[in-house]
Amino acid sequence: MLLIYCPYCEEERSELEFRGAGDAHIARSTNIAAISDEEFEAYFFLRENPKGMIFERWRHIHGCGRFFNAARDTVSDRFVKTYKAGEPKPDLHPAPATAATVETYEALEGDAQ
Amino acid sequence: MSGANRIAGKGRLTPARTARFTFDGKSYTALQGDTVASALLANGVHLLGRSFKYHRPRGILSAGPEEPNALLDVSRDSARRQPNVRATVQEVFDGMKVESQNRWPSLAFDVGAVNDLMSPFFAAGFYYKTFMWPKKAWHGIYEPFIRRAAGLGVAPTEADPEHYASRYAHCDVLVVGAGVAGLAAALAAAEAGARVVLVDEQPEVGGALHFDSGLTVNGQPGYDWAQATAARLAAMPNVQVLTRTTAFGYYNHNFVALAERVTDHMSNPDRKLPRERLWQVRAKRVVLATGAIERHMVFPNNDRPGIMLASAGRTFLNHFGVAVGAKVGVYTAHDSAYEAAFDLKRAGVAVAAIVDSRQNPGAEVLAEARRLGIEVLSGHSVVNTAGRLRISSMTVARNGGGAAQKIVVDALLVSAGWTPSVHLFSQSRGKLSFEGEKQRFLPGTYAQDSLSVGACNGTDQLQAAIEEALAAGELMARATGAAGGNAVSLSGEAAFEWTGGMIGASEGAGPDTTVKAFIDFQHDVCAKDIRLAVREGMHSIEHIKRFTTNGMASDQGKLSNMHGLAIAAEALDRPIPQVGLTTFRQPYTPVTFGTIISHSRGALFDPARKTPMHGWEEAHGAEFEDVGNWKRAWFYPRAGENMHEAVNRECRTVRTTAGLFDASTLGKIEVVGPDAATFLNLLYTNAWDTLKPGRCRYGIMTREDGYVYDDGVVGRLAEDRFHVTTTTGGAPRVLHHMEDYLQTEFPHLKVWLTSTTEQWAVIAVQGPKAREIIAPLVEGIDLSPDAFPHMSVAEGKICGVPTRLFRVSFTGELGFEVNVPADYGQAVWKAIWAQAEPLGACAYGTETMHVLRAEKGYIIVGQDTDGTVTPDDAGVAWAVSKKKADFVGIRGLKRPDLMREGRKQLVGLLTKDPSVVLEEGAQIVADPNQPKPMTMLGHVTSSYWSENCGRSIAMALVAGGQARMGQTLYVPMPDRTIAVEVSDMVFIDKDGGRLNG
């Protein structure tokens, strides 16, 4: 069970209090009625599925109810940083504070070293 | 006397404290503290089961949780019965009933043993190539037979009457395993001032100290030192020691789950005690001291009862005081097994010989063996065994060929070395590294804040393990902010330094053989099965595992993984690290479902949400249906009525007189602020600026992709205040959707949202007499048709309490929805009922509500829509503003697929035979005689018998439906084809005049 730091409550709380809300920093065009089919497809459907750092949204639904953003490593589930909605995407380098990114189990099996 | 094989003066159990139990109907005496395994061995019983596939006689292989063979059915009574219990873990309690499994008619004579003779047909993966012909035989013959034959134990049939508890715990340092290393780490962390939880799966701490009698710590026998240390720790205020507790899962962010067995060892447990307790521990730091598990040797017929791990032989002798045989052989590739021979010899048990497959055993143990007069055959192997229900002899030959000799034994202790227990480390997402020198996987890169110490970290030498553990304990404590304090020093001495160990098949079970040399005992997987898998083209370890089922049983490969890997690597001609390991998954050992579920079952599984009028509805005979977590009155049967009769009566009564309906469950959101209208304009398809205070409008909410997401009537109370309603099921997600846009897309808007679903009780009064019913009770609102037309809202009082009164209708009749603060709901309902009943009105439930709205063609989002239906498809395109510059869904609606011809559109369906009621979900076709697969035009979304229409009615999504008015289509059903005519969705009062009553 994940521990997530709510930047509004300024506390680490268990995953049970939160609800995932998809990728962060997906901008909705201010003139969305005029964008092309390709632009709409990219906005609404297309998402990266990174092995490594992802920037995503969470909502503290059983707490303060606010939406906020998080930088999380999708392999180790380590939360590198959480920050308030509206704040800019932080400039983070792929390597988090501790040891090198952990391989997935599939890779583990292929090259346990 | 608790068994002929109990040796007086040996073991740690108290001879005077006995317990009685039965095994396969026969009564035995055990000592308190015995496991079922030790008690049966004490009584000379070695045959405990029949193997899964071949039904080979099997006995006890280990003395711990890694046991793959001795799985038994253990019961207190018919309800408190558990199959597949490991005899080596289950403690005996007085009155216990134990049965063997997977045999008929008896353990000693099992008809299933024919499988062993037919084994060439049951090689690994046989079911991928069999049971396919003839096709029809599958349902009638093969499947029933396989179902009966499959599995080991038999599941209990009665509900579990036990209760289980659950708790959360937070600590600074969690230490998993209370062997030497774990106790040392816990001691160091505790003395440094950290809050420590120490957990061990056995009833007593000590780990390997249970069997390792030659080991001392601080001059004390290891086991005694362990008990004293545990007592010392338990007495510290900052320490919690949990025994009989398995850490079964390591999850994210140092969240570790423990299963504590509270009463399974007790004869007459207090009914107040939970059977098991789940601990969900969040630790700042974790120290893994999970030790190592001995593995067996892979050689022909290595599975007979009486063949067991060397350390198990030592455990049964040194801890339980039981000799596993009278003439014991040893077959080993590791020094540690020698100590088993030494212990037995010193206890007066004859040791036939130590067969060591290594050319050069460790010098120390070799010398001791000679001193004790035990024969050592180094460079030799056991190439076969004999004995049907118990081992009777071992056949020994010099490595590389040579004359074989038969040596009589009644027990054979085996050891191929020790496998570090890295399960929890791996579950923590740590990366393993392979140590080639000792052929083992060890913790490599950590993913979480934890450390491994002792045997599980490859630190075998005793003092080195102690130092490592003390350092880790203190380090972890300091890392959590503990102040530090008394340093701990310990000094340990082992009898011998062990060398050796191997993985893979031994002599006689190599690539050129087809013998039964077992790797995985529980699934009957042999060395040759791994080679077969490779020949069949399985080249990844995941495929080899699944093809052979190696490591997939309840012991999860604790003994078999490394052997299987070595044999696969040899067959693939690849180094072991390249072949890799399969994934370690939670739980480490089986966990009872009850422990995970705890109290969340039956009535406590889900919260039941009830409206303020629930009591009245219940008292008036309502049947309830579940709508999400809500209990909603479904229909109100009167004496002698079935559901259809009740619903028909309610439907008639509402349209001729009136009815009362509890609409409290519908979502309500108070939208307030200067930008309230602007915000609603963005979230709904409608234009809200033109809605004047005091008026209501039916709103459609689409998702960004243009599909209908929710709907509901919205009332405007003031310039800056709207009372928004949603569907019952949609309430939480609509509010969440709104908050998402408000907080993250339009944060500049001055508007705030409040859920008021539970704050308002809603009493719908619908029917020609609706005004007559509520008028006497309402104050402050002019209810006349001109002052309060259809789709109005006003604030006033009813029965003296505040009300928001809506004139809205989901029935198509003159109707009102009386909103009062929830606490007044039942009282106001009763007052309205007192007006309504004398006039002949009735209470009606959700079933009638569904029928009446369908008669008027009103859609229900989630029933007539399914997330792929646009407003135009649903016939509500009129609700979509053409003037707004932006709303959620504006762009999605313009996608080519949402604008094309031929989309499925909601229409009405009238069955040609009016008495036939269509089934919801039924498919619709144009030509009933076309070949299969048929072209399906759509499906029936809502279907009812309409008492008011005197016939059935239905709504359906049909491709190009609006252009098919009057067409005949067909609904193919399993037993007949039903002809229908496409019609308008409004079946009653097409002009809508009744609304304006």
mmCIF file of N, CA, C and O in Angstrom, chain B residues 592-638:
data_model
loop_
_atom_site.group_PDB
_atom_site.id
_atom_site.type_symbol
_atom_site.label_atom_id
_atom_site.label_comp_id
_atom_site.label_asym_id
_atom_site.label_seq_id
_atom_site.Cartn_x
_atom_site.Cartn_y
_atom_site.Cartn_z
ATOM 1 N N THR B 592 -5.067 -17.868 5.129
ATOM 2 C CA THR B 592 -6.516 -18.107 5.163
ATOM 3 C C THR B 592 -7.253 -16.877 4.652
ATOM 4 O O THR B 592 -6.931 -15.744 5.033
ATOM 5 N N PHE B 593 -8.249 -17.079 3.817
ATOM 6 C CA PHE B 593 -9.047 -15.956 3.316
ATOM 7 C C PHE B 593 -9.642 -15.151 4.454
ATOM 8 O O PHE B 593 -9.696 -13.932 4.407
ATOM 9 N N GLY B 594 -10.095 -15.862 5.498
ATOM 10 C CA GLY B 594 -10.711 -15.159 6.614
ATOM 11 C C GLY B 594 -9.790 -14.110 7.219
ATOM 12 O O GLY B 594 -10.249 -13.059 7.661
ATOM 13 N N THR B 595 -8.503 -14.389 7.218
ATOM 14 C CA THR B 595 -7.535 -13.458 7.803
ATOM 15 C C THR B 595 -7.459 -12.179 6.988
ATOM 16 O O THR B 595 -7.282 -11.091 7.519
ATOM 17 N N ILE B 596 -7.587 -12.315 5.683
ATOM 18 C CA ILE B 596 -7.515 -11.134 4.831
ATOM 19 C C ILE B 596 -8.827 -10.359 4.897
ATOM 20 O O ILE B 596 -8.851 -9.139 4.889
ATOM 21 N N ILE B 597 -9.934 -11.105 4.966
ATOM 22 C CA ILE B 597 -11.243 -10.476 4.942
ATOM 23 C C ILE B 597 -11.566 -9.842 6.286
ATOM 24 O O ILE B 597 -12.213 -8.802 6.361
ATOM 25 N N SER B 598 -11.129 -10.474 7.363
ATOM 26 C CA SER B 598 -11.401 -10.018 8.728
ATOM 27 C C SER B 598 -12.908 -9.859 8.915
ATOM 28 O O SER B 598 -13.646 -10.798 8.716
ATOM 29 N N HIS B 599 -13.385 -8.695 9.290
ATOM 30 C CA HIS B 599 -14.809 -8.558 9.584
ATOM 31 C C HIS B 599 -15.642 -8.175 8.367
ATOM 32 O O HIS B 599 -16.856 -8.085 8.459
ATOM 33 N N SER B 600 -15.004 -7.969 7.244
ATOM 34 C CA SER B 600 -15.731 -7.456 6.077
ATOM 35 C C SER B 600 -16.468 -8.536 5.321
ATOM 36 O O SER B 600 -16.182 -8.808 4.161
ATOM 37 N N ARG B 601 -17.428 -9.165 5.949
ATOM 38 C CA ARG B 601 -18.206 -10.184 5.261
ATOM 39 C C ARG B 601 -19.641 -10.126 5.753
ATOM 40 O O ARG B 601 -19.945 -9.512 6.764
ATOM 41 N N GLY B 602 -20.519 -10.752 5.000
ATOM 42 C CA GLY B 602 -21.931 -10.731 5.364
ATOM 43 C C GLY B 602 -22.451 -9.311 5.372
ATOM 44 O O GLY B 602 -22.226 -8.544 4.434
ATOM 45 N N ALA B 603 -23.114 -8.959 6.433
ATOM 46 C CA ALA B 603 -23.723 -7.632 6.513
ATOM 47 C C ALA B 603 -22.675 -6.527 6.523
ATOM 48 O O ALA B 603 -22.975 -5.379 6.209
ATOM 49 N N LEU B 604 -21.445 -6.846 6.900
ATOM 50 C CA LEU B 604 -20.410 -5.817 6.990
ATOM 51 C C LEU B 604 -19.582 -5.715 5.724
ATOM 52 O O LEU B 604 -18.611 -4.971 5.679
ATOM 53 N N PHE B 605 -19.928 -6.474 4.669
ATOM 54 C CA PHE B 605 -19.118 -6.439 3.449
ATOM 55 C C PHE B 605 -19.141 -5.055 2.809
ATOM 56 O O PHE B 605 -18.141 -4.542 2.340
ATOM 57 N N ASP B 606 -20.296 -4.473 2.740
ATOM 58 C CA ASP B 606 -20.462 -3.167 2.123
ATOM 59 C C ASP B 606 -21.391 -2.354 3.010
ATOM 60 O O ASP B 606 -22.334 -2.912 3.567
ATOM 61 N N PRO B 607 -21.165 -1.051 3.126
ATOM 62 C CA PRO B 607 -22.129 -0.285 3.917
ATOM 63 C C PRO B 607 -23.470 -0.264 3.196
ATOM 64 O O PRO B 607 -23.524 -0.198 1.970
ATOM 65 N N ALA B 608 -24.554 -0.329 3.962
ATOM 66 C CA ALA B 608 -25.887 -0.227 3.391
ATOM 67 C C ALA B 608 -26.368 1.201 3.626
ATOM 68 O O ALA B 608 -26.419 1.659 4.762
ATOM 69 N N ARG B 609 -26.678 1.901 2.565
ATOM 70 C CA ARG B 609 -27.160 3.278 2.690
ATOM 71 C C ARG B 609 -28.678 3.259 2.640
ATOM 72 O O ARG B 609 -29.280 2.654 1.751
ATOM 73 N N LYS B 610 -29.270 3.898 3.599
ATOM 74 C CA LYS B 610 -30.738 3.919 3.668
ATOM 75 C C LYS B 610 -31.217 5.355 3.686
ATOM 76 O O LYS B 610 -30.557 6.234 4.220
ATOM 77 N N THR B 611 -32.405 5.557 3.126
ATOM 78 C CA THR B 611 -32.963 6.914 3.100
ATOM 79 C C THR B 611 -33.692 7.176 4.417
ATOM 80 O O THR B 611 -33.970 6.255 5.181
ATOM 81 N N PRO B 612 -34.034 8.451 4.665
ATOM 82 C CA PRO B 612 -34.750 8.769 5.912
ATOM 83 C C PRO B 612 -36.113 8.081 6.004
ATOM 84 O O PRO B 612 -36.649 7.925 7.098
ATOM 85 N N MET B 613 -36.675 7.672 4.847
ATOM 86 C CA MET B 613 -38.003 7.070 4.892
ATOM 87 C C MET B 613 -37.966 5.553 4.908
ATOM 88 O O MET B 613 -38.998 4.894 4.797
ATOM 89 N N HIS B 614 -36.771 4.998 5.072
ATOM 90 C CA HIS B 614 -36.614 3.551 4.980
ATOM 91 C C HIS B 614 -37.520 2.813 5.961
ATOM 92 O O HIS B 614 -38.160 1.814 5.632
ATOM 93 N N GLY B 615 -37.589 3.331 7.156
ATOM 94 C CA GLY B 615 -38.396 2.672 8.189
ATOM 95 C C GLY B 615 -39.857 2.585 7.794
ATOM 96 O O GLY B 615 -40.503 1.543 7.947
ATOM 97 N N TRP B 616 -40.397 3.676 7.276
ATOM 98 C CA TRP B 616 -41.793 3.673 6.858
ATOM 99 C C TRP B 616 -41.998 2.664 5.738
ATOM 100 O O TRP B 616 -42.968 1.904 5.724
ATOM 101 N N GLU B 617 -41.065 2.668 4.791
ATOM 102 C CA GLU B 617 -41.188 1.780 3.626
ATOM 103 C C GLU B 617 -41.175 0.316 4.056
ATOM 104 O O GLU B 617 -41.973 -0.507 3.589
ATOM 105 N N GLU B 618 -40.272 0.011 4.984
ATOM 106 C CA GLU B 618 -40.173 -1.359 5.501
ATOM 107 C C GLU B 618 -41.480 -1.749 6.183
ATOM 108 O O GLU B 618 -42.019 -2.841 5.973
ATOM 109 N N ALA B 619 -41.982 -0.832 7.003
ATOM 110 C CA ALA B 619 -43.196 -1.121 7.758
ATOM 111 C C ALA B 619 -44.400 -1.309 6.842
ATOM 112 O O ALA B 619 -45.383 -1.947 7.212
ATOM 113 N N HIS B 620 -44.321 -0.754 5.646
ATOM 114 C CA HIS B 620 -45.434 -0.878 4.712
ATOM 115 C C HIS B 620 -45.191 -1.952 3.661
ATOM 116 O O HIS B 620 -45.741 -1.912 2.576
ATOM 117 N N GLY B 621 -44.301 -2.873 4.022
ATOM 118 C CA GLY B 621 -44.167 -4.088 3.208
ATOM 119 C C GLY B 621 -43.318 -3.961 1.971
ATOM 120 O O GLY B 621 -43.369 -4.816 1.096
ATOM 121 N N ALA B 622 -42.503 -2.908 1.875
ATOM 122 C CA ALA B 622 -41.720 -2.750 0.661
ATOM 123 C C ALA B 622 -40.703 -3.878 0.505
ATOM 124 O O ALA B 622 -40.098 -4.322 1.474
ATOM 125 N N GLU B 623 -40.531 -4.351 -0.738
ATOM 126 C CA GLU B 623 -39.388 -5.174 -1.095
ATOM 127 C C GLU B 623 -38.319 -4.195 -1.553
ATOM 128 O O GLU B 623 -38.634 -3.209 -2.227
ATOM 129 N N PHE B 624 -37.049 -4.459 -1.204
ATOM 130 C CA PHE B 624 -35.980 -3.523 -1.532
ATOM 131 C C PHE B 624 -35.063 -4.080 -2.600
ATOM 132 O O PHE B 624 -34.889 -5.292 -2.711
ATOM 133 N N GLU B 625 -34.478 -3.197 -3.401
ATOM 134 C CA GLU B 625 -33.421 -3.615 -4.313
ATOM 135 C C GLU B 625 -32.177 -2.775 -4.022
ATOM 136 O O GLU B 625 -32.259 -1.677 -3.483
ATOM 137 N N ASP B 626 -31.020 -3.350 -4.383
ATOM 138 C CA ASP B 626 -29.763 -2.646 -4.186
ATOM 139 C C ASP B 626 -29.477 -1.779 -5.396
ATOM 140 O O ASP B 626 -29.468 -2.255 -6.522
ATOM 141 N N VAL B 627 -29.245 -0.511 -5.157
ATOM 142 C CA VAL B 627 -28.783 0.377 -6.225
ATOM 143 C C VAL B 627 -27.463 0.949 -5.727
ATOM 144 O O VAL B 627 -27.439 1.855 -4.896
ATOM 145 N N GLY B 628 -26.359 0.371 -6.185
ATOM 146 C CA GLY B 628 -25.077 0.691 -5.562
ATOM 147 C C GLY B 628 -25.148 0.238 -4.113
ATOM 148 O O GLY B 628 -25.561 -0.878 -3.825
ATOM 149 N N ASN B 629 -24.773 1.082 -3.184
ATOM 150 C CA ASN B 629 -24.864 0.730 -1.773
ATOM 151 C C ASN B 629 -26.233 1.059 -1.174
ATOM 152 O O ASN B 629 -26.481 0.756 -0.015
ATOM 153 N N TRP B 630 -27.098 1.702 -1.947
ATOM 154 C CA TRP B 630 -28.400 2.114 -1.439
ATOM 155 C C TRP B 630 -29.377 0.956 -1.411
ATOM 156 O O TRP B 630 -29.387 0.081 -2.278
ATOM 157 N N LYS B 631 -30.271 1.000 -0.397
ATOM 158 C CA LYS B 631 -31.430 0.121 -0.376
ATOM 159 C C LYS B 631 -32.598 0.980 -0.855
ATOM 160 O O LYS B 631 -32.919 1.997 -0.216
ATOM 161 N N ARG B 632 -33.214 0.608 -1.980
ATOM 162 C CA ARG B 632 -34.343 1.394 -2.495
ATOM 163 C C ARG B 632 -35.587 0.521 -2.506
ATOM 164 O O ARG B 632 -35.529 -0.661 -2.879
ATOM 165 N N ALA B 633 -36.714 1.142 -2.111
ATOM 166 C CA ALA B 633 -37.982 0.404 -2.170
ATOM 167 C C ALA B 633 -38.251 0.069 -3.629
ATOM 168 O O ALA B 633 -38.314 0.940 -4.486
ATOM 169 N N TRP B 634 -38.442 -1.225 -3.903
ATOM 170 C CA TRP B 634 -38.559 -1.734 -5.267
ATOM 171 C C TRP B 634 -40.034 -1.804 -5.690
ATOM 172 O O TRP B 634 -40.414 -1.370 -6.768
ATOM 173 N N PHE B 635 -40.853 -2.371 -4.823
ATOM 174 C CA PHE B 635 -42.295 -2.384 -5.004
ATOM 175 C C PHE B 635 -42.919 -2.684 -3.647
ATOM 176 O O PHE B 635 -42.255 -3.142 -2.726
ATOM 177 N N TYR B 636 -44.199 -2.376 -3.524
ATOM 178 C CA TYR B 636 -44.906 -2.557 -2.251
ATOM 179 C C TYR B 636 -46.024 -3.587 -2.432
ATOM 180 O O TYR B 636 -47.177 -3.228 -2.677
ATOM 181 N N PRO B 637 -45.706 -4.867 -2.317
ATOM 182 C CA PRO B 637 -46.757 -5.873 -2.529
ATOM 183 C C PRO B 637 -47.788 -5.830 -1.406
ATOM 184 O O PRO B 637 -47.418 -5.756 -0.228
ATOM 185 N N ARG B 638 -49.074 -5.840 -1.770
ATOM 186 C CA ARG B 638 -50.126 -5.971 -0.760
ATOM 187 C C ARG B 638 -50.438 -7.436 -0.614
ATOM 188 O O ARG B 638 -49.939 -8.271 -1.362
#
